[in-house]
Short mmCIF file of C-alpha atoms in Angstrom, two decimals:
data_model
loop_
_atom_site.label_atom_id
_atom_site.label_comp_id
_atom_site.label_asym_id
_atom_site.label_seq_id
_atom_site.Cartn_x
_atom_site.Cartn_y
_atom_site.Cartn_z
CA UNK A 1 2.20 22.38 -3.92
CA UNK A 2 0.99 24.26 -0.95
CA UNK A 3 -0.53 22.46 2.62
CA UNK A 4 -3.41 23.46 3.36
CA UNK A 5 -4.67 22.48 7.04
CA UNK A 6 -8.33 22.31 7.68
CA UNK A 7 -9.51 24.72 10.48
CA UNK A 8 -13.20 23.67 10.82
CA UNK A 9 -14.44 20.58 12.83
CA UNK A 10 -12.69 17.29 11.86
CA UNK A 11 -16.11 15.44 12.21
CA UNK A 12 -17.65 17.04 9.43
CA UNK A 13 -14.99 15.62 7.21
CA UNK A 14 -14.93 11.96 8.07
CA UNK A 15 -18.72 11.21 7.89
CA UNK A 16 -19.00 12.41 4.59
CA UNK A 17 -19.78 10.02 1.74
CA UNK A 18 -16.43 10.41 -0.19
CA UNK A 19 -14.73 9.54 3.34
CA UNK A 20 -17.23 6.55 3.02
CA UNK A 21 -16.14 5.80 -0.49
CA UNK A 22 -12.13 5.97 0.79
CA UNK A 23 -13.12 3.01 3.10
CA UNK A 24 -14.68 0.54 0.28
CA UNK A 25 -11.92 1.32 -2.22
CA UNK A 26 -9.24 0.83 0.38
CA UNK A 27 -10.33 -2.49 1.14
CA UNK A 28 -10.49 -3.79 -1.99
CA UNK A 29 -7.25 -1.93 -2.84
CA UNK A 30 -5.43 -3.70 -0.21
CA UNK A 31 -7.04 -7.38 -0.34
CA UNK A 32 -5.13 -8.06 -3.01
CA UNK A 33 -2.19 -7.09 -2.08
CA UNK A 34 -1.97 -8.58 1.27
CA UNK A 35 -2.97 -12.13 -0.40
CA UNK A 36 0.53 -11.71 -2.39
CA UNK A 37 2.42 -10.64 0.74
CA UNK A 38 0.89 -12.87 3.56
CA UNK A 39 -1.37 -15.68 2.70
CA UNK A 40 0.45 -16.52 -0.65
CA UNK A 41 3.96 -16.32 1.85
CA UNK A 42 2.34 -18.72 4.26
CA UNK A 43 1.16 -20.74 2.12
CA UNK A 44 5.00 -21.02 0.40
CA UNK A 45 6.58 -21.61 2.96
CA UNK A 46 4.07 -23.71 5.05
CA UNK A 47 4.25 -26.44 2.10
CA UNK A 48 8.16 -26.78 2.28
CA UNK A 49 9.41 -23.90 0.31
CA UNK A 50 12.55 -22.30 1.40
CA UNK A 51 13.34 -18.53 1.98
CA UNK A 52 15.39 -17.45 -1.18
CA UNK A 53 12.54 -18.72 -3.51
CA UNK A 54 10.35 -17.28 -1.64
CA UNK A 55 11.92 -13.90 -1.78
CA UNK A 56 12.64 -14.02 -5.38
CA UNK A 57 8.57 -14.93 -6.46
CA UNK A 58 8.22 -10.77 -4.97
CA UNK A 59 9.83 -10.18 -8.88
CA UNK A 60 5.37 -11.27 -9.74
CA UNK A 61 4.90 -8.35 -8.25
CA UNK A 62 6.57 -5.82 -10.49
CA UNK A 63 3.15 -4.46 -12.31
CA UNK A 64 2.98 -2.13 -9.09
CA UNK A 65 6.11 -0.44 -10.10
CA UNK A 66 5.93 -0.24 -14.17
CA UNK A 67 1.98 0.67 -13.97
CA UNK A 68 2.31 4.34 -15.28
CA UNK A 69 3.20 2.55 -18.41
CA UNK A 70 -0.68 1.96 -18.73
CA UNK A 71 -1.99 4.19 -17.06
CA UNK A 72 -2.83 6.63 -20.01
CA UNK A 73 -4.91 3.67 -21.25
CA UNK A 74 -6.78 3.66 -18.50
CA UNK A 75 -7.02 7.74 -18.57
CA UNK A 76 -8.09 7.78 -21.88
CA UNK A 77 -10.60 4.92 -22.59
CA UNK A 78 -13.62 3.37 -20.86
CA UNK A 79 -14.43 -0.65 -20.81
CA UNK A 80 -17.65 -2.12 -19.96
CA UNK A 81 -19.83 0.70 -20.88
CA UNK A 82 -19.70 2.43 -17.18
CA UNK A 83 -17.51 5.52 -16.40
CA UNK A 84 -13.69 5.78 -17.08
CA UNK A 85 -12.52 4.78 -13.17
CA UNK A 86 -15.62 2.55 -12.52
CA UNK A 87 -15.45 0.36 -15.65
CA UNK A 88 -11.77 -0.45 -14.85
CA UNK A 89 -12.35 -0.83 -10.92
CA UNK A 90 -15.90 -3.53 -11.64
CA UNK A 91 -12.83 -5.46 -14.38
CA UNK A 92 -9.97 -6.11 -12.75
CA UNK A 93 -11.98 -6.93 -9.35
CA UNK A 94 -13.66 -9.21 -11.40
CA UNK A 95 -10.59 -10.69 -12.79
CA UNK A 96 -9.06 -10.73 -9.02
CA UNK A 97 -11.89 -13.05 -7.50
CA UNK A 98 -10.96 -15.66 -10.15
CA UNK A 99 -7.28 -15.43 -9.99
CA UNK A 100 -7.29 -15.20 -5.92
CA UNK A 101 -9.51 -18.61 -6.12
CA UNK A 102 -7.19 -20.30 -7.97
CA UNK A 103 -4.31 -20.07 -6.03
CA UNK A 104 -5.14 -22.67 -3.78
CA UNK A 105 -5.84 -25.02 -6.40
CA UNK A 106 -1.89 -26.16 -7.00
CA UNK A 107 0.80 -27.43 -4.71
CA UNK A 108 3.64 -24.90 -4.42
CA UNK A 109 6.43 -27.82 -5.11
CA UNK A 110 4.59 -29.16 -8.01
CA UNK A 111 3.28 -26.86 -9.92
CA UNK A 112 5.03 -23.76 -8.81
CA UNK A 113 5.49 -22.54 -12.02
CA UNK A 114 1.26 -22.18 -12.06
CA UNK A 115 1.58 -20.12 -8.78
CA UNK A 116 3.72 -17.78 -10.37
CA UNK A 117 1.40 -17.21 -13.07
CA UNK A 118 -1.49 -17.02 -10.99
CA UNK A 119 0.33 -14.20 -8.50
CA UNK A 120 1.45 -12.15 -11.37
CA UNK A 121 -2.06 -11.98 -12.93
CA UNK A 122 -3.20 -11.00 -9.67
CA UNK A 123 -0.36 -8.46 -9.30
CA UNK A 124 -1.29 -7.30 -12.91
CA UNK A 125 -5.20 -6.72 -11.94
CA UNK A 126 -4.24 -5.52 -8.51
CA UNK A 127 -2.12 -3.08 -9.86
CA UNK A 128 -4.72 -2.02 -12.58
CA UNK A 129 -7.40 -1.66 -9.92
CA UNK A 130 -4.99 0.42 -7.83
CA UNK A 131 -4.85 3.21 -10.72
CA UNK A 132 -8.19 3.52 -11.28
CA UNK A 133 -8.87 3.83 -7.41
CA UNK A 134 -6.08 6.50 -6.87
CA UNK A 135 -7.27 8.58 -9.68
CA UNK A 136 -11.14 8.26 -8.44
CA UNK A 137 -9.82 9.41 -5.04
CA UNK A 138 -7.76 12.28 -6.21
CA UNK A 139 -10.68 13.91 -8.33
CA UNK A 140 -13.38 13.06 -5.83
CA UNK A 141 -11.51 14.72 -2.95
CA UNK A 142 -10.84 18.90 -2.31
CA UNK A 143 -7.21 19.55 -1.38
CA UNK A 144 -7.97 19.82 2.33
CA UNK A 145 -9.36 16.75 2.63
CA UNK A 146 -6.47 14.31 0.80
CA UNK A 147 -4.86 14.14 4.52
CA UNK A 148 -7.90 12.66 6.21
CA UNK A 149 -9.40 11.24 3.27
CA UNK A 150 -6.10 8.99 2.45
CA UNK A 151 -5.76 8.08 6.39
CA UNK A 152 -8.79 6.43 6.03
CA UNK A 153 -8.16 4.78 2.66
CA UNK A 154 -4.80 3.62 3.49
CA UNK A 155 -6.30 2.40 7.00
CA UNK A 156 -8.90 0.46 5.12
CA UNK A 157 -6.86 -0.86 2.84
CA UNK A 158 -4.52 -2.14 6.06
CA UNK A 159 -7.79 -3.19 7.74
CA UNK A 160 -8.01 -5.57 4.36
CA UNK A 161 -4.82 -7.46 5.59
CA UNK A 162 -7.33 -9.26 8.02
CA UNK A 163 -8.54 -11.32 6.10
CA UNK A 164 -4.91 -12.90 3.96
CA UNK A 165 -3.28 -12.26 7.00
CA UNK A 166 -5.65 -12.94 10.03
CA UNK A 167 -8.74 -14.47 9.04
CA UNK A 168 -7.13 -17.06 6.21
CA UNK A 169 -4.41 -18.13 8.21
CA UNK A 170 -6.39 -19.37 11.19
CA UNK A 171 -8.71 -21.38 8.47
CA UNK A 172 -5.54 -22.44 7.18
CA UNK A 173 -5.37 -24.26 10.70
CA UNK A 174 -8.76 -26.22 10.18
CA UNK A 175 -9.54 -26.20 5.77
CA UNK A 176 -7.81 -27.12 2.73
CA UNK A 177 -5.58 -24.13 0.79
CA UNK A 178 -8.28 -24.37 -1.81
CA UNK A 179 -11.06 -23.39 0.73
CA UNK A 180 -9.15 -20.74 2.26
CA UNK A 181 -7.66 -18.90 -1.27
CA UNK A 182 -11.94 -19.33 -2.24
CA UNK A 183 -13.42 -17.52 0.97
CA UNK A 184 -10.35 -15.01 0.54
CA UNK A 185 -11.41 -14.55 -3.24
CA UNK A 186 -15.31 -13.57 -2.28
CA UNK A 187 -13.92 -11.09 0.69
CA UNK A 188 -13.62 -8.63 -2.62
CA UNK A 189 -17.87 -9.46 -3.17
CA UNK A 190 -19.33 -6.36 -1.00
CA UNK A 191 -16.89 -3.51 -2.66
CA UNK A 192 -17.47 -5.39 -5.92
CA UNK A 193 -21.56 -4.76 -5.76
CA UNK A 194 -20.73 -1.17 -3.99
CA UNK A 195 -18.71 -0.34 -7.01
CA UNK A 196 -21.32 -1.38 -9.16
CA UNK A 197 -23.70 1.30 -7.75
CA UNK A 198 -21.26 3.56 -7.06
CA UNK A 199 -21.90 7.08 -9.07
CA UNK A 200 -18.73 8.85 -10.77
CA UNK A 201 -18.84 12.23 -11.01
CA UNK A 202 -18.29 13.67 -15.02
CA UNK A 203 -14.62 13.93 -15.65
CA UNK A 204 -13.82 17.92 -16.20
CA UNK A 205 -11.21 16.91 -18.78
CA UNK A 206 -10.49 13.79 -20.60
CA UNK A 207 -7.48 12.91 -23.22
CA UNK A 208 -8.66 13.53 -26.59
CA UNK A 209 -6.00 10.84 -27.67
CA UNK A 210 -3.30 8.27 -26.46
CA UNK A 211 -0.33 10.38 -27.60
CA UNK A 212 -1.80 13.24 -25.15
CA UNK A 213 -2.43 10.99 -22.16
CA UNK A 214 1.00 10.00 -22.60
CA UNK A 215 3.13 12.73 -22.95
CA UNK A 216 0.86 15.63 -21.16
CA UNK A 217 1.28 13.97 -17.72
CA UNK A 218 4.80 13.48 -17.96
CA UNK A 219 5.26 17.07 -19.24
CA UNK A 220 3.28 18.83 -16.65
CA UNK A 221 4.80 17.32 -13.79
CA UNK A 222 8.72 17.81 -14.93
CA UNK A 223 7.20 21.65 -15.96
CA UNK A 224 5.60 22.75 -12.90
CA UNK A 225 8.48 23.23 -10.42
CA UNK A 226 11.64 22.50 -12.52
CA UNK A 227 13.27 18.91 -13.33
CA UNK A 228 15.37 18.98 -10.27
CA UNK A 229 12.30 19.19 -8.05
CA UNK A 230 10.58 16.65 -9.68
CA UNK A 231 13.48 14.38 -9.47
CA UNK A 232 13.61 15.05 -5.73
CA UNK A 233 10.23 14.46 -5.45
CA UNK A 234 10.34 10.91 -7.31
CA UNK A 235 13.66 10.02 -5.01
CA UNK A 236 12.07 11.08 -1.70
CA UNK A 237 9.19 8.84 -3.03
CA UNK A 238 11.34 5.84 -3.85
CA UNK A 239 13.23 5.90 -0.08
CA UNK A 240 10.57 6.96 2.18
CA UNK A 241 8.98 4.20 2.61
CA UNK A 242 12.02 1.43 1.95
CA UNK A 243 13.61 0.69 5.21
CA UNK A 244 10.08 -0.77 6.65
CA UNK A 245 8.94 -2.50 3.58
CA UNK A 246 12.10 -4.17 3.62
CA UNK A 247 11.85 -5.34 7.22
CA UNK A 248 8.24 -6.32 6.82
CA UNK A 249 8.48 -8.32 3.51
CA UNK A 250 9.33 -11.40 5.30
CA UNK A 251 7.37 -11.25 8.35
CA UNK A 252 5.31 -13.75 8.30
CA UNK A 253 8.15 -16.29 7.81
CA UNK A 254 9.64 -14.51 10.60
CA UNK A 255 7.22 -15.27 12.80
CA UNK A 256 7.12 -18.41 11.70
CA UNK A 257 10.94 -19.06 12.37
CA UNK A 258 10.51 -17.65 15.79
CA UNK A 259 8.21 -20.27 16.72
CA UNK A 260 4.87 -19.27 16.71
CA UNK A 261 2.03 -20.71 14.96
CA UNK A 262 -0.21 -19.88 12.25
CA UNK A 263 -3.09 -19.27 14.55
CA UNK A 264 -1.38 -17.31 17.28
CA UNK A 265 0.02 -15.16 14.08
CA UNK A 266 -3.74 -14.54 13.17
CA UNK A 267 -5.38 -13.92 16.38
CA UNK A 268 -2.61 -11.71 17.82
CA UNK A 269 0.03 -11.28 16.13
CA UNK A 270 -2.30 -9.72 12.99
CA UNK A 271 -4.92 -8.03 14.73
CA UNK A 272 -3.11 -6.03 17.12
CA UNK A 273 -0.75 -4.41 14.50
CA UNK A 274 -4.25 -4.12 12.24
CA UNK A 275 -6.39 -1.91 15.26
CA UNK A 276 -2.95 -0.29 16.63
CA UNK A 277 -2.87 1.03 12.52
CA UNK A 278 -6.66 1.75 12.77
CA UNK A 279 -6.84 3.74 16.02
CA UNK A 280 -3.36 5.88 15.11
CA UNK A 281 -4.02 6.10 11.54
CA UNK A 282 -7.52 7.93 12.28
CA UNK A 283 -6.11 10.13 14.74
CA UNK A 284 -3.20 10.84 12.40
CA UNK A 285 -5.95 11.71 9.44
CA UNK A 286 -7.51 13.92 12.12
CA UNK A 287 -4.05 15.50 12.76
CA UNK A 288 -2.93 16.26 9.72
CA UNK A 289 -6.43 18.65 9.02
CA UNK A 290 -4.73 20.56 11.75
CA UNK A 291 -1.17 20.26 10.71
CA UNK A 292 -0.73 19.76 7.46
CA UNK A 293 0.95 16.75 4.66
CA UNK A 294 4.86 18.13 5.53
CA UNK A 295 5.03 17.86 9.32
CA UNK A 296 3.04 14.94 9.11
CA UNK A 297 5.36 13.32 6.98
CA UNK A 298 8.54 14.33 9.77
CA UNK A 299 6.66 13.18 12.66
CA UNK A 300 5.08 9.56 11.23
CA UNK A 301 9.07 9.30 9.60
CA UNK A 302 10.63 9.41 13.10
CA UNK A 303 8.13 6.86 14.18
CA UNK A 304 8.48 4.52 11.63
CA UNK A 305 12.20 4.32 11.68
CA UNK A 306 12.21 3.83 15.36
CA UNK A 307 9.91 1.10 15.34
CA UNK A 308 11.88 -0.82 12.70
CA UNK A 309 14.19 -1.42 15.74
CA UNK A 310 11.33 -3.98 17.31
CA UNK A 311 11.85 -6.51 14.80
CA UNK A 312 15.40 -6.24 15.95
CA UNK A 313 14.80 -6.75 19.65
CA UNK A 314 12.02 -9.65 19.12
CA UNK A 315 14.96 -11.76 16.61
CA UNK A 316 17.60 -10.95 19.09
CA UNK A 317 15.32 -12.41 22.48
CA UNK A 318 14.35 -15.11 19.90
CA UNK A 319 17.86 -16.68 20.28
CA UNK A 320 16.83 -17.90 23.11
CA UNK A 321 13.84 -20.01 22.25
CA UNK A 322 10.02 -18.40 21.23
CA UNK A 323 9.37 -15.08 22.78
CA UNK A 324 6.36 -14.19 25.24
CA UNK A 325 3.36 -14.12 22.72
CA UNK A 326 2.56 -10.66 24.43
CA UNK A 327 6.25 -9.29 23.81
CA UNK A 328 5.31 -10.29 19.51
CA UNK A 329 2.38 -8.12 20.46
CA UNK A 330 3.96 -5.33 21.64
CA UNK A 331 6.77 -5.21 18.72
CA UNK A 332 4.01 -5.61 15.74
CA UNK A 333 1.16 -2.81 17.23
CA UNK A 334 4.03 -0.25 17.54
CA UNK A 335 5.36 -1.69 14.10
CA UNK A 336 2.05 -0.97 12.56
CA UNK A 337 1.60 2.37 14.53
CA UNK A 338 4.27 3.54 12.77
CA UNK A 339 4.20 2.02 9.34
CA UNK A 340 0.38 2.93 9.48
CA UNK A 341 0.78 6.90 10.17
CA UNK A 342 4.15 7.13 7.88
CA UNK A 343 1.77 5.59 4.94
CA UNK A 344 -0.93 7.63 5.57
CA UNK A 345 1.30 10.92 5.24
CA UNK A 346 2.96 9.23 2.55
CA UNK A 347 0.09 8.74 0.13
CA UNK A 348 -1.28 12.02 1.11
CA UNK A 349 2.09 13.87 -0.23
CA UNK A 350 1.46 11.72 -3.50
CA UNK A 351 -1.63 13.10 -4.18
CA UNK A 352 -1.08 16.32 -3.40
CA UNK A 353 1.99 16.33 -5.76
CA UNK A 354 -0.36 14.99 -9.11
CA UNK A 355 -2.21 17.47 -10.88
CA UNK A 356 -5.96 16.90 -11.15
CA UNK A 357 -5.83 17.07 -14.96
CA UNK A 358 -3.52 13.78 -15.17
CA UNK A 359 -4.83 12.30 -12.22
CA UNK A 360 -4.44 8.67 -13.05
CA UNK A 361 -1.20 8.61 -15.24
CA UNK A 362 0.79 10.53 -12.16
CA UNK A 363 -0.79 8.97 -9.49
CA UNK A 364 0.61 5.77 -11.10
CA UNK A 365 3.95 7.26 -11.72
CA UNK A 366 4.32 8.22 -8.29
CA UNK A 367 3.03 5.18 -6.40
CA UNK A 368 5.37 2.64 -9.32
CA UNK A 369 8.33 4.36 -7.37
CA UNK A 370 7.10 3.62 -4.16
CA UNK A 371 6.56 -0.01 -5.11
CA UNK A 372 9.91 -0.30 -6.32
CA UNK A 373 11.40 -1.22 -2.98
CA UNK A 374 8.34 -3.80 -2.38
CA UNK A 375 9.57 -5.53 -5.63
CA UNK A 376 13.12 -5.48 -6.59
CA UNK A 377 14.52 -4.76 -2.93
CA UNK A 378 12.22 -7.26 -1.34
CA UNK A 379 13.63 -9.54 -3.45
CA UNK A 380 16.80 -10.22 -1.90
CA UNK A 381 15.34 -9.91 1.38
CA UNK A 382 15.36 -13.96 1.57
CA UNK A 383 18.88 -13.89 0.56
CA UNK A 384 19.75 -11.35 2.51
CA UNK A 385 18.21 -12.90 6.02
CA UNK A 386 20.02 -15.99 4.85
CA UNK A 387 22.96 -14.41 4.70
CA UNK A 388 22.95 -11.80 7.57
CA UNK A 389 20.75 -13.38 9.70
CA UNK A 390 17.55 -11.95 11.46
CA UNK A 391 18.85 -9.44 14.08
CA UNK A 392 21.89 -8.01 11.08
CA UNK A 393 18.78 -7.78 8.63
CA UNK A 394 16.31 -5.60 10.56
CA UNK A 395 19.55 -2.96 11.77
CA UNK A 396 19.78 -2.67 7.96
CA UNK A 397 16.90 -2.41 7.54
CA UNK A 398 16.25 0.76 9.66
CA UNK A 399 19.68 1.90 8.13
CA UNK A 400 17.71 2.24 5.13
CA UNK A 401 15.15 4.27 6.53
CA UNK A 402 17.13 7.10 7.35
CA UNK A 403 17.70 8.93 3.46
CA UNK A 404 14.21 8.90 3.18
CA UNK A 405 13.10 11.17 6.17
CA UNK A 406 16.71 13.30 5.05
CA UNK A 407 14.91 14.19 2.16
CA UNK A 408 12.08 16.12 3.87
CA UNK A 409 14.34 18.95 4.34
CA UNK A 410 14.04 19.57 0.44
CA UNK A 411 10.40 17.70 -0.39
CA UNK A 412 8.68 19.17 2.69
CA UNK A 413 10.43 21.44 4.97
CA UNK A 414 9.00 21.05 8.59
CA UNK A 415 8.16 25.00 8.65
CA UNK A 416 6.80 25.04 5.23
CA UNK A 417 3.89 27.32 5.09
CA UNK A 418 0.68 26.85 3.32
CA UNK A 419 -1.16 29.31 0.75
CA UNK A 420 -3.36 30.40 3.96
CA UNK A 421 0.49 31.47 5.52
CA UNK A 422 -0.41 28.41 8.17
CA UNK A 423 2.59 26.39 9.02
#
């Protein structure tokens, strides 16, 4: 599809209600997420659990890769008598706070069995919610706004790792896991009542049956550019973003293993990388009104693989005993720099590759191949630290990065010029 860069002012764009809408979704997009990859992690291996079992409980997480399988459910029926993306949003955030909550009421070597239940009906929800919310954000937004507009849904929903991975952890220091997985739990309370008075605009086409929201989508999007591009498209999708979701599954426990503690890994360690994502991630929505999706995508690529390469450096100084707390800054603000603009470009492309009449269905196509890596590759990331060791895992980890930005040259060529003949 063609980039369009926005030539007006960039401040007209961002304090706009649907920019405003971008942030509340975000949040309660991420929450959930970051529960499953940092507090629930913490809480693992805080309690005695060891690295491989650890790694293996990311297979709870596999609704975020199969969700276009429901997805034309969701497309072509309404639940709890409000519009098609709000119903399902005000549900599964419902479902969420319960699940969340309950977490912390069983002890991982006990009842671990429990956990796992509770994690994959949070996964489940999580990944329900995050359908609905794409597919609201893709009809609400114009094509020259899906750069900003998901830099500043993907920053919120970063920003949301505060609270698993900052706020909970230091609590985690001073309150029982039962406290902490509640107050975690009722973070989702303000976009919860937001959503509730949120107003949906009419959908300008809705599947007249299941059998249509089914097979429509998938026809469309193999239709409009050939089957090869769309399988370039969905491969480019799967590697982009592997290399750094690999290296950041674990990092928690790595921190943990390098010696610091659960508070210095809230305070610092978690909210530099969270404002170093903030402050790039806005000026990279900014930029990419100017520049467009494709050289977005080449110039956030470059920085995430290079900053892969931190992790690296911080487990080879840690050989020698706990590294400077302000060196662990350094490595996890540049980490999150990176990580931070190559998502925003990342999700932007996604968009801009679904059609607006099979918004949700696509979307949820699209973003189940990115989540593949998160799942079934992040589960042998225990295994394969164990095995490898820290410094071998993160070089392999950037290794991995590299396909991804090779891709570019066919998904979104640098010079690629838009419908307005801007580059």
């Amino acid at each position: 599809m063609a980039d369009t860069p926005v030539t007006g002012p960039w401040y007209r764009e961002i304090f706009s209600r649907r920019m405003g809408l971008c942030l509340v979704t975000g949040f309660s997009s991420g929450l959930p997420l970051y529960v499953l990859l940092s507090l629930l992690n913490a809480y693992l291996r805080a309690e005695g659990l060891n690295l491989s079992v650890i790694g293996a409980l990311s297979l709870i997480m596999f609704p975020y890769t199969w969700k276009f399988l429901w997805a034309p459910v969701i497309d072509r029926y309404r639940v709890l008598r409000f519009a098609r993306r709000k119903g399902w949003i005000v549900l599964t955030q419902l479902i969420l706070m319960v699940s969340i909550a309950a977490l912390g009421l069983f002890n991982p070597l006990s009842s671990i069995g429990v956990i796992t239940v509770l994690a994959f009906i949070t996964a489940l929800a999580s990944a329900t919610q995050d359908i609905a919310i794409d597919a609201l954000r893709r009809e609400m937004l114009p094509d020259r706004e899906l750069g900003l507009g998901n830099s500043l849904f993907v920053n919120a929903y970063r920003v949301a790792s505060l609270i698993p991975g900052g706020l909970s952890l230091i609590l985690a220091d001073y309150f029982p896991w039962s406290t902490v997985f509640l107050i975690t739990a009722l973070s989702l309370l303000p976009g919860f009542l937001i959503t509730l008075i949120m107003h949906e605009k009419p959908a300008l086409s809705v599947p007249r049956t299941l059998k249509e929201a089914v097979v429509e989508p998938f026809h469309e999007f193999l239709s409009r550019n050939g089957v090869r591009a769309a399988l370039l498209t969905v491969l480019f999708v799967f590697l982009y973003k592997l290399g750094d979701s690999m290296a950041t599954a674990l990092a928690t426990p790595f921190y943990i293993d390098m010696g610091y503690s659960l508070t210095e890994i809230g305070i610092v360690a978690k909210n530099v990388g969270l404002w170093s994502m903030v402050l790039g991630g806005l000026a990279g929505g900014v930029l990419m009104l100017k520049i467009g999706i494709n050289q977005a995508l080449w110039y956030f690529g470059v920085g995430q693989v290079v900053t892969i390469l931190g992790f690296w450096l911080l487990a080879h100084e840690g050989v020698n005993g706990t590294p400077h707390i302000l060196f662990l800054a350094l490595v996890i603000g540049a980490e999150a720099l990176g990580a931070g603009l190559g998502t925003a470009a990342f999700v932007a492309f996604i968009a801009r590759e679904t059609s607006p009449a099979f918004t949700a269905t696509q979307f949820a196509l699209l973003t189940s191949f990115s989540a593949v890596p998160r799942t079934f590759c992040n589960a042998t990331t225990g295994f394969l630290v164990e095995a490898l060791g820290w410094e071998n895992f993160f070089l392999l980890c950037t290794a991995l990065a590299l396909p991804g930005m090779f891709l570019l040259f066919k998904v979104a060529p640098f010079f690629s010029r838009s419908s307005d003949g801007t580059v």
